[in-house]
Amino acid sequence: MQLPSTMQAIQVEGDHLVLRPAPMPVCGTGAVLIRVHAAGVNRADLLQRRGKYPPPADASPVLGMEVAGEVVAVGAQADRWKLGDRVCALLGGGGYATYAVAPAAHCLPVPQGYGWAQAAALPEAIITVYANLFDQTGLKAGDCVLIHGGASGIGTAAIQMLKLTGVDSIVTVGRDEKMQACRDLGARAVINYNTQDFVEAVRAETGGQGVQAVLDMVGGDYVNRNLACLGKGGLHVSIATQRGRVAEVDIGLVMRGQLILTGSTLRARGRVEKARLVALVERDIWPDIIKKHYKPLISNVFDINQADEAHKMMESSAHIGKIILEVG
Ligand SMILES: NC(=O)c1ccc[n+]([C@@H]2O[C@H](COP(=O)([O-])OP(=O)(O)OC[C@H]3O[C@@H](n4cnc5c(N)ncnc54)[C@H](OP(=O)(O)O)[C@@H]3O)[C@@H](O)[C@H]2O)c1
């Protein structure tokens, strides 16, 4: 196949996202070139466009951390994939474009029957949830996890993934209209944090025992309140700081509860570490995706020319599930 010498990619121009001609990305050793058909929108993209979340040094500066598309070139040592394969991929950047390069080991096969938008909704949310709640956390069937942002891309993935392993979730949302969607995905209880105190609600729901883990994307003053939701030996996992990076914590709660506080950011993990997580996700989660026991919840699909509108929707937090850009 003759590849074009240039492509189209979203550029940040002032307050706008605009599709412009851009150089073709180079497919190096261990990588594949993907003709992008759909790209996932992630909260971090909103930060990156404002210069607050720079991509890793070796990644494209173009927005976009996940795509689905077909393989159109294969680099040396990337022979798991062949031309025409349908893949979805985790990227350091470069997803809002007509072509993107991904390490071969960060790609997963698009399950049969999946459209491009559905496939693009998978990598970032599933790998993040796996890394923070499945990988060496000790969570087991019968446990219960508190998830903030229950209707977010991450939250809607976490509810389903936990349920498939017999772990319950209690989730928070900011609007009543998000509650039923979370219940439908399998959440045991849903709390509107604007009308209920989530600490009281979690203690009541668990008969005073607390949950075994909290997946926190809020930070700030939530952290100490989250600790009050944890049972003995509970795990607090931070993945974002939407209400602030600094938290005042009652160390007494940590000591009495023998709590563990940790956190991570997927994008900053090295290539080998990401490849390890992708391989574990393919082993442990992909079989459920193939059998359609897990279904990505998609809120809206926008044309790539409407990337601005897609970002406005995410900014408003009105969405339930993933927002996707369709790329031709
Ligand atoms: N560390 C990592 O590796 C990693 C990887 C991926 C994503 N993340 C982070 O995880 C979060 C979810 O990502 P996403 O792409 O799925 O974004 P998203 O769909 O936009 O989700 C963000 C959620 O946060 C909730 N929220 C916003 N402000 C809040 C507040 N002050 N208090 C409580 N909830 C609030 C929003 O809805 P409601 O207020 O209605 O609940 C929304 O559901 C983002 O913060 C993202 O940066 C981290």
Short mmCIF file of N, CA, C and O and ligand atoms in Angstrom, two decimals, residues 41-44 47 53 65 124 128 132 148-155 172-175 178 193 217-218 222 238-243 264-267 314 317 319 321-322, ligand 1:
data_model
loop_
_atom_site.label_atom_id
_atom_site.label_comp_id
_atom_site.label_asym_id
_atom_site.label_seq_id
_atom_site.Cartn_x
_atom_site.Cartn_y
_atom_site.Cartn_z
N VAL A 41 -11.10 10.17 23.73
CA VAL A 41 -10.82 11.46 24.41
C VAL A 41 -10.67 11.16 25.89
O VAL A 41 -11.48 10.42 26.46
N ASN A 42 -9.62 11.69 26.49
CA ASN A 42 -9.39 11.47 27.91
C ASN A 42 -9.25 12.80 28.63
O ASN A 42 -8.82 13.80 28.04
N ARG A 43 -9.62 12.78 29.93
CA ARG A 43 -9.56 14.02 30.73
C ARG A 43 -8.18 14.66 30.64
O ARG A 43 -8.05 15.89 30.61
N ALA A 44 -7.16 13.83 30.59
CA ALA A 44 -5.79 14.36 30.55
C ALA A 44 -5.55 15.21 29.30
O ALA A 44 -4.72 16.12 29.30
N LEU A 47 -6.09 18.78 29.99
CA LEU A 47 -4.96 19.40 30.69
C LEU A 47 -3.82 19.65 29.73
O LEU A 47 -3.19 20.72 29.73
N TYR A 53 -0.08 19.05 31.18
CA TYR A 53 0.18 17.61 31.26
C TYR A 53 0.99 17.21 30.02
O TYR A 53 0.48 16.59 29.10
N MET A 65 -4.29 9.67 23.53
CA MET A 65 -3.56 8.59 24.19
C MET A 65 -4.07 7.20 23.86
O MET A 65 -3.58 6.22 24.42
N GLU A 124 -7.13 2.90 27.29
CA GLU A 124 -6.72 3.76 28.42
C GLU A 124 -7.49 3.40 29.69
O GLU A 124 -6.90 3.24 30.76
N THR A 128 -5.68 1.39 32.78
CA THR A 128 -5.57 2.18 34.03
C THR A 128 -6.23 1.44 35.19
O THR A 128 -5.66 1.34 36.29
N ASN A 132 -4.30 -0.23 38.54
CA ASN A 132 -4.52 0.33 39.88
C ASN A 132 -5.37 -0.53 40.80
O ASN A 132 -5.30 -0.37 42.01
N HIS A 148 -14.82 7.00 42.85
CA HIS A 148 -15.36 8.31 42.52
C HIS A 148 -15.41 8.45 40.99
O HIS A 148 -14.69 7.75 40.28
N GLY A 149 -16.27 9.35 40.51
CA GLY A 149 -16.42 9.49 39.06
C GLY A 149 -16.96 8.20 38.46
O GLY A 149 -16.45 7.69 37.46
N GLY A 150 -18.02 7.67 39.07
CA GLY A 150 -18.57 6.37 38.64
C GLY A 150 -19.01 6.37 37.18
O GLY A 150 -18.98 5.34 36.52
N ALA A 151 -19.43 7.55 36.67
CA ALA A 151 -19.92 7.62 35.29
C ALA A 151 -18.83 8.06 34.31
O ALA A 151 -19.11 8.29 33.14
N SER A 152 -17.61 8.20 34.79
CA SER A 152 -16.50 8.61 33.90
C SER A 152 -16.08 7.44 33.02
O SER A 152 -16.51 6.29 33.22
N GLY A 153 -15.20 7.73 32.06
CA GLY A 153 -14.64 6.64 31.27
C GLY A 153 -14.00 5.59 32.17
O GLY A 153 -14.22 4.38 32.02
N ILE A 154 -13.21 6.07 33.12
CA ILE A 154 -12.53 5.16 34.06
C ILE A 154 -13.55 4.44 34.95
O ILE A 154 -13.48 3.22 35.15
N GLY A 155 -14.51 5.20 35.48
CA GLY A 155 -15.48 4.61 36.41
C GLY A 155 -16.33 3.53 35.77
O GLY A 155 -16.53 2.47 36.35
N THR A 172 -19.55 7.18 43.28
CA THR A 172 -20.14 8.51 43.42
C THR A 172 -20.30 9.16 42.05
O THR A 172 -19.53 8.90 41.13
N VAL A 173 -21.35 9.99 41.95
CA VAL A 173 -21.58 10.79 40.74
C VAL A 173 -22.07 12.17 41.18
O VAL A 173 -22.53 12.33 42.32
N GLY A 174 -22.00 13.14 40.26
CA GLY A 174 -22.40 14.51 40.60
C GLY A 174 -23.81 14.86 40.18
O GLY A 174 -24.28 15.95 40.48
N ARG A 175 -24.48 13.96 39.46
CA ARG A 175 -25.83 14.27 38.97
C ARG A 175 -26.68 13.01 39.04
O ARG A 175 -26.21 11.92 38.70
N LYS A 178 -26.91 10.33 36.23
CA LYS A 178 -25.84 9.35 36.01
C LYS A 178 -26.03 8.08 36.84
O LYS A 178 -25.31 7.09 36.63
N TYR A 193 -22.84 12.81 45.23
CA TYR A 193 -22.07 13.52 46.27
C TYR A 193 -22.56 14.94 46.49
O TYR A 193 -22.17 15.59 47.47
N MET A 217 -10.05 9.78 41.96
CA MET A 217 -9.62 10.69 40.89
C MET A 217 -9.91 12.13 41.28
O MET A 217 -9.92 13.00 40.44
N VAL A 218 -10.15 12.37 42.55
CA VAL A 218 -10.58 13.70 43.01
C VAL A 218 -9.49 14.40 43.81
O VAL A 218 -9.17 15.56 43.58
N TYR A 222 -10.94 15.31 49.46
CA TYR A 222 -11.54 13.97 49.40
C TYR A 222 -10.66 12.93 50.09
O TYR A 222 -11.16 11.93 50.57
N SER A 238 -4.64 6.79 44.38
CA SER A 238 -4.88 8.08 43.72
C SER A 238 -4.52 7.99 42.25
O SER A 238 -3.41 7.55 41.90
N ILE A 239 -5.46 8.43 41.38
CA ILE A 239 -5.12 8.48 39.94
C ILE A 239 -5.31 9.87 39.36
O ILE A 239 -4.97 10.10 38.20
N ALA A 240 -5.86 10.79 40.13
CA ALA A 240 -5.96 12.18 39.64
C ALA A 240 -6.24 13.09 40.82
O ALA A 240 -6.57 12.64 41.92
N THR A 241 -6.10 14.40 40.56
CA THR A 241 -6.18 15.38 41.65
C THR A 241 -7.09 16.54 41.24
O THR A 241 -6.69 17.69 41.30
N GLN A 242 -8.31 16.21 40.85
CA GLN A 242 -9.21 17.25 40.31
C GLN A 242 -9.57 18.32 41.35
O GLN A 242 -9.91 19.44 40.99
N ARG A 243 -9.51 17.98 42.64
CA ARG A 243 -9.78 18.99 43.68
C ARG A 243 -8.49 19.40 44.39
O ARG A 243 -8.56 19.99 45.46
N SER A 264 -0.69 6.20 40.94
CA SER A 264 0.16 6.02 39.76
C SER A 264 -0.37 6.85 38.61
O SER A 264 -1.51 7.32 38.65
N THR A 265 0.47 7.04 37.63
CA THR A 265 0.00 7.63 36.37
C THR A 265 0.52 6.79 35.21
O THR A 265 1.71 6.51 35.10
N LEU A 266 -0.43 6.33 34.41
CA LEU A 266 -0.11 5.35 33.36
C LEU A 266 0.86 5.92 32.33
O LEU A 266 1.82 5.26 31.92
N ARG A 267 0.61 7.16 31.94
CA ARG A 267 1.40 7.74 30.85
C ARG A 267 2.89 7.79 31.19
O ARG A 267 3.74 7.67 30.31
N MET A 314 -16.67 17.01 27.58
CA MET A 314 -15.96 16.41 28.71
C MET A 314 -15.79 17.42 29.85
O MET A 314 -15.97 17.09 31.01
N SER A 317 -18.66 17.66 32.14
CA SER A 317 -18.93 16.43 32.91
C SER A 317 -20.37 15.94 32.72
O SER A 317 -20.90 15.24 33.57
N HIS A 319 -21.20 13.96 30.31
CA HIS A 319 -21.15 12.67 29.63
C HIS A 319 -21.24 11.49 30.62
O HIS A 319 -20.91 11.63 31.79
N GLY A 321 -19.73 7.76 30.46
CA GLY A 321 -18.88 6.83 29.71
C GLY A 321 -17.85 7.57 28.88
O GLY A 321 -17.44 8.68 29.21
N LYS A 322 -17.46 6.95 27.78
CA LYS A 322 -16.35 7.48 26.97
C LYS A 322 -16.84 8.44 25.88
O LYS A 322 -17.93 8.30 25.34
N1 LIG B 1 -3.38 8.12 36.79
C1 LIG B 1 -3.67 7.55 35.64
O1 LIG B 1 -2.96 6.70 35.15
C2 LIG B 1 -4.95 7.96 34.93
C3 LIG B 1 -5.29 7.35 33.71
C4 LIG B 1 -6.50 7.72 33.10
C5 LIG B 1 -7.31 8.67 33.69
N2 LIG B 1 -6.91 9.27 34.85
C6 LIG B 1 -7.77 10.29 35.51
O2 LIG B 1 -8.98 9.67 35.87
C7 LIG B 1 -10.04 10.61 35.76
C8 LIG B 1 -11.12 10.05 34.87
O3 LIG B 1 -10.64 10.08 33.54
P1 LIG B 1 -11.63 10.03 32.32
O4 LIG B 1 -10.83 10.21 31.10
O5 LIG B 1 -12.49 8.83 32.48
O6 LIG B 1 -12.44 11.39 32.53
P2 LIG B 1 -13.96 11.77 32.67
O7 LIG B 1 -14.82 10.78 31.97
O8 LIG B 1 -14.09 13.18 32.29
O9 LIG B 1 -14.19 11.65 34.22
C9 LIG B 1 -13.94 12.62 35.19
C10 LIG B 1 -14.99 12.41 36.29
O10 LIG B 1 -14.67 13.12 37.46
C11 LIG B 1 -15.88 13.57 38.05
N3 LIG B 1 -15.53 14.81 38.76
C12 LIG B 1 -15.06 15.93 38.22
N4 LIG B 1 -14.82 16.85 39.20
C13 LIG B 1 -15.17 16.24 40.35
C14 LIG B 1 -15.17 16.68 41.71
N5 LIG B 1 -14.75 17.89 42.05
N6 LIG B 1 -15.56 15.82 42.65
C15 LIG B 1 -15.97 14.57 42.30
N7 LIG B 1 -16.00 14.12 41.03
C16 LIG B 1 -15.61 14.96 40.07
C17 LIG B 1 -16.84 13.85 36.91
O11 LIG B 1 -18.18 13.60 37.03
P3 LIG B 1 -19.18 13.75 38.28
O12 LIG B 1 -18.72 14.95 39.02
O13 LIG B 1 -20.52 13.95 37.69
O14 LIG B 1 -19.06 12.50 39.00
C18 LIG B 1 -16.36 12.84 35.85
O15 LIG B 1 -17.17 11.67 35.85
C19 LIG B 1 -9.45 11.91 35.24
O16 LIG B 1 -9.22 12.78 36.30
C20 LIG B 1 -8.15 11.44 34.60
O17 LIG B 1 -7.18 12.44 34.56
C21 LIG B 1 -5.76 8.92 35.47
#
